[in-house]
Amino acid sequence: MVSRFFMENGAKGCEVIVSGKLRAARAKSMKFKDGYMVSSGQPTKEYTDSAVRHGVLGIKVKVMLYWDPKGVLGPKTPLPDVVIIHAPKEEDVSSAPAQVAAPAAFYQKHPSQP
């Protein structure tokens, strides 16, 4: 099948729609879907590629591309739902407590009002 060929060659998802007079006098349409396909928003414009062939049988093919950080085989921008978890930063933990201002110095700067 065509969708298997797309998936083996690096597509993230594909959709093939065949419409027209398939087996009877009445027209029908058949959809074949495989993988992950984004269908709305700005990522649709960047990540999907589509082609249409007209005739007795109309064939519409949509292919979703993978994210390519270099931008050679796919879009440079990652999908909005991609979450990247970074390793936590090492903190300098010292055994001595931080310097605390003396209470007398604080009260001299800010005298309390009775």
PDB file of C-alpha atoms in Angstrom:
ATOM      1  CA  MET A   1       0.000   0.000   0.000  1.00  0.00           C
ATOM      2  CA  VAL A   2       1.077   3.581  -0.572  1.00  0.00           C
ATOM      3  CA  SER A   3       0.826   4.615   3.094  1.00  0.00           C
ATOM      4  CA  ARG A   4       3.293   1.893   4.109  1.00  0.00           C
ATOM      5  CA  PHE A   5       5.770   3.208   1.507  1.00  0.00           C
ATOM      6  CA  PHE A   6       5.533   6.722   3.019  1.00  0.00           C
ATOM      7  CA  MET A   7       5.978   5.475   6.572  1.00  0.00           C
ATOM      8  CA  GLU A   8       9.023   3.351   5.670  1.00  0.00           C
ATOM      9  CA  ASN A   9      10.674   6.349   3.988  1.00  0.00           C
ATOM     10  CA  GLY A  10      10.552   8.656   7.000  1.00  0.00           C
ATOM     11  CA  ALA A  11       7.101  10.250   7.134  1.00  0.00           C
ATOM     12  CA  LYS A  12       5.535  10.870  10.535  1.00  0.00           C
ATOM     13  CA  GLY A  13       2.040  10.294   9.150  1.00  0.00           C
ATOM     14  CA  CYS A  14       0.117  10.090   5.891  1.00  0.00           C
ATOM     15  CA  GLU A  15      -3.432  10.221   4.561  1.00  0.00           C
ATOM     16  CA  VAL A  16      -4.610   9.027   1.131  1.00  0.00           C
ATOM     17  CA  ILE A  17      -8.137   9.844  -0.106  1.00  0.00           C
ATOM     18  CA  VAL A  18      -9.400   8.096  -3.247  1.00  0.00           C
ATOM     19  CA  SER A  19     -12.739   9.347  -4.538  1.00  0.00           C
ATOM     20  CA  GLY A  20     -14.855   8.708  -7.613  1.00  0.00           C
ATOM     21  CA  LYS A  21     -16.656   5.783  -9.197  1.00  0.00           C
ATOM     22  CA  LEU A  22     -14.777   2.997  -7.490  1.00  0.00           C
ATOM     23  CA  ARG A  23     -16.927  -0.150  -7.929  1.00  0.00           C
ATOM     24  CA  ALA A  24     -20.419   0.987  -8.798  1.00  0.00           C
ATOM     25  CA  ALA A  25     -22.165   3.731 -10.748  1.00  0.00           C
ATOM     26  CA  ARG A  26     -22.376   5.834  -7.604  1.00  0.00           C
ATOM     27  CA  ALA A  27     -19.299   7.782  -6.482  1.00  0.00           C
ATOM     28  CA  LYS A  28     -17.683   7.015  -3.144  1.00  0.00           C
ATOM     29  CA  SER A  29     -14.561   8.032  -1.299  1.00  0.00           C
ATOM     30  CA  MET A  30     -12.158   5.893   0.688  1.00  0.00           C
ATOM     31  CA  LYS A  31      -9.689   7.207   3.268  1.00  0.00           C
ATOM     32  CA  PHE A  32      -6.499   5.499   4.309  1.00  0.00           C
ATOM     33  CA  LYS A  33      -4.664   6.954   7.324  1.00  0.00           C
ATOM     34  CA  ASP A  34      -1.478   5.931   9.056  1.00  0.00           C
ATOM     35  CA  GLY A  35       0.690   7.540  11.749  1.00  0.00           C
ATOM     36  CA  TYR A  36       0.350  11.003  13.302  1.00  0.00           C
ATOM     37  CA  MET A  37      -1.175  13.867  11.298  1.00  0.00           C
ATOM     38  CA  VAL A  38      -1.730  17.476  12.417  1.00  0.00           C
ATOM     39  CA  SER A  39      -4.838  18.943  10.804  1.00  0.00           C
ATOM     40  CA  SER A  40      -5.233  22.460  12.208  1.00  0.00           C
ATOM     41  CA  GLY A  41      -3.238  25.577  13.046  1.00  0.00           C
ATOM     42  CA  GLN A  42       0.105  26.929  11.879  1.00  0.00           C
ATOM     43  CA  PRO A  43       1.953  23.572  12.187  1.00  0.00           C
ATOM     44  CA  THR A  44      -0.294  22.227   9.414  1.00  0.00           C
ATOM     45  CA  LYS A  45       1.180  24.746   6.978  1.00  0.00           C
ATOM     46  CA  GLU A  46       4.750  23.918   7.992  1.00  0.00           C
ATOM     47  CA  TYR A  47       4.616  20.154   8.564  1.00  0.00           C
ATOM     48  CA  THR A  48       2.208  18.790   5.930  1.00  0.00           C
ATOM     49  CA  ASP A  49       2.728  18.439   2.210  1.00  0.00           C
ATOM     50  CA  SER A  50      -0.216  17.589  -0.045  1.00  0.00           C
ATOM     51  CA  ALA A  51      -0.805  16.750  -3.702  1.00  0.00           C
ATOM     52  CA  VAL A  52      -3.985  16.201  -5.758  1.00  0.00           C
ATOM     53  CA  ARG A  53      -4.462  14.309  -9.040  1.00  0.00           C
ATOM     54  CA  HIS A  54      -7.796  14.749 -10.818  1.00  0.00           C
ATOM     55  CA  GLY A  55      -9.444  12.337 -13.220  1.00  0.00           C
ATOM     56  CA  VAL A  56     -12.003   9.531 -13.148  1.00  0.00           C
ATOM     57  CA  LEU A  57     -10.552   8.684  -9.760  1.00  0.00           C
ATOM     58  CA  GLY A  58      -9.497  11.677  -7.692  1.00  0.00           C
ATOM     59  CA  ILE A  59      -6.503  11.032  -5.473  1.00  0.00           C
ATOM     60  CA  LYS A  60      -5.451  13.354  -2.657  1.00  0.00           C
ATOM     61  CA  VAL A  61      -2.292  12.589  -0.666  1.00  0.00           C
ATOM     62  CA  LYS A  62      -1.140  14.338   2.523  1.00  0.00           C
ATOM     63  CA  VAL A  63       2.190  13.584   4.186  1.00  0.00           C
ATOM     64  CA  MET A  64       3.377  14.868   7.561  1.00  0.00           C
ATOM     65  CA  LEU A  65       7.111  15.492   7.813  1.00  0.00           C
ATOM     66  CA  TYR A  66       9.397  14.964  10.795  1.00  0.00           C
ATOM     67  CA  TRP A  67      11.037  17.892  12.607  1.00  0.00           C
ATOM     68  CA  ASP A  68      14.548  18.488  11.264  1.00  0.00           C
ATOM     69  CA  PRO A  69      16.683  20.880  13.375  1.00  0.00           C
ATOM     70  CA  LYS A  70      18.875  21.632  10.332  1.00  0.00           C
ATOM     71  CA  GLY A  71      15.874  22.302   8.075  1.00  0.00           C
ATOM     72  CA  VAL A  72      17.012  20.047   5.221  1.00  0.00           C
ATOM     73  CA  LEU A  73      14.336  17.323   5.143  1.00  0.00           C
ATOM     74  CA  GLY A  74      11.661  18.978   7.275  1.00  0.00           C
ATOM     75  CA  PRO A  75      10.733  22.194   9.076  1.00  0.00           C
ATOM     76  CA  LYS A  76      13.214  23.833  11.480  1.00  0.00           C
ATOM     77  CA  THR A  77      10.647  24.827  14.111  1.00  0.00           C
ATOM     78  CA  PRO A  78       9.547  22.055  16.495  1.00  0.00           C
ATOM     79  CA  LEU A  79       5.886  21.277  17.048  1.00  0.00           C
ATOM     80  CA  PRO A  80       4.251  23.323  19.825  1.00  0.00           C
ATOM     81  CA  ASP A  81       3.407  20.210  21.852  1.00  0.00           C
ATOM     82  CA  VAL A  82       7.031  19.015  22.055  1.00  0.00           C
ATOM     83  CA  VAL A  83       8.350  19.193  25.630  1.00  0.00           C
ATOM     84  CA  ILE A  84      12.098  19.202  26.248  1.00  0.00           C
ATOM     85  CA  ILE A  85      13.215  18.309  29.787  1.00  0.00           C
ATOM     86  CA  HIS A  86      16.639  19.662  30.695  1.00  0.00           C
ATOM     87  CA  ALA A  87      18.892  18.191  33.382  1.00  0.00           C
ATOM     88  CA  PRO A  88      18.817  20.140  36.663  1.00  0.00           C
ATOM     89  CA  LYS A  89      21.662  22.554  37.321  1.00  0.00           C
ATOM     90  CA  GLU A  90      24.163  21.766  40.048  1.00  0.00           C
ATOM     91  CA  GLU A  91      23.727  24.102  43.019  1.00  0.00           C
ATOM     92  CA  ASP A  92      26.567  25.097  45.333  1.00  0.00           C
ATOM     93  CA  VAL A  93      25.459  23.784  48.712  1.00  0.00           C
ATOM     94  CA  SER A  94      27.682  25.071  51.505  1.00  0.00           C
ATOM     95  CA  SER A  95      27.533  24.035  55.138  1.00  0.00           C
ATOM     96  CA  ALA A  96      27.862  27.603  56.483  1.00  0.00           C
ATOM     97  CA  PRO A  97      24.639  29.624  56.642  1.00  0.00           C
ATOM     98  CA  ALA A  98      24.383  32.858  54.720  1.00  0.00           C
ATOM     99  CA  GLN A  99      25.173  36.070  56.568  1.00  0.00           C
ATOM    100  CA  VAL A 100      22.209  37.494  58.374  1.00  0.00           C
ATOM    101  CA  ALA A 101      22.003  41.190  59.177  1.00  0.00           C
ATOM    102  CA  ALA A 102      22.223  41.959  62.869  1.00  0.00           C
ATOM    103  CA  PRO A 103      18.841  42.894  64.370  1.00  0.00           C
ATOM    104  CA  ALA A 104      20.312  45.993  66.033  1.00  0.00           C
ATOM    105  CA  ALA A 105      21.469  47.413  62.707  1.00  0.00           C
ATOM    106  CA  PHE A 106      18.006  46.870  61.248  1.00  0.00           C
ATOM    107  CA  TYR A 107      16.248  48.669  64.098  1.00  0.00           C
ATOM    108  CA  GLN A 108      18.637  51.608  63.900  1.00  0.00           C
ATOM    109  CA  LYS A 109      17.755  52.134  60.222  1.00  0.00           C
ATOM    110  CA  HIS A 110      14.021  51.581  60.770  1.00  0.00           C
ATOM    111  CA  PRO A 111      12.954  52.803  64.195  1.00  0.00           C
ATOM    112  CA  SER A 112       9.629  51.459  65.323  1.00  0.00           C
ATOM    113  CA  GLN A 113       6.864  53.870  66.146  1.00  0.00           C
ATOM    114  CA  PRO A 114       5.064  53.349  69.458  1.00  0.00           C
TER     115      PRO A 114
END
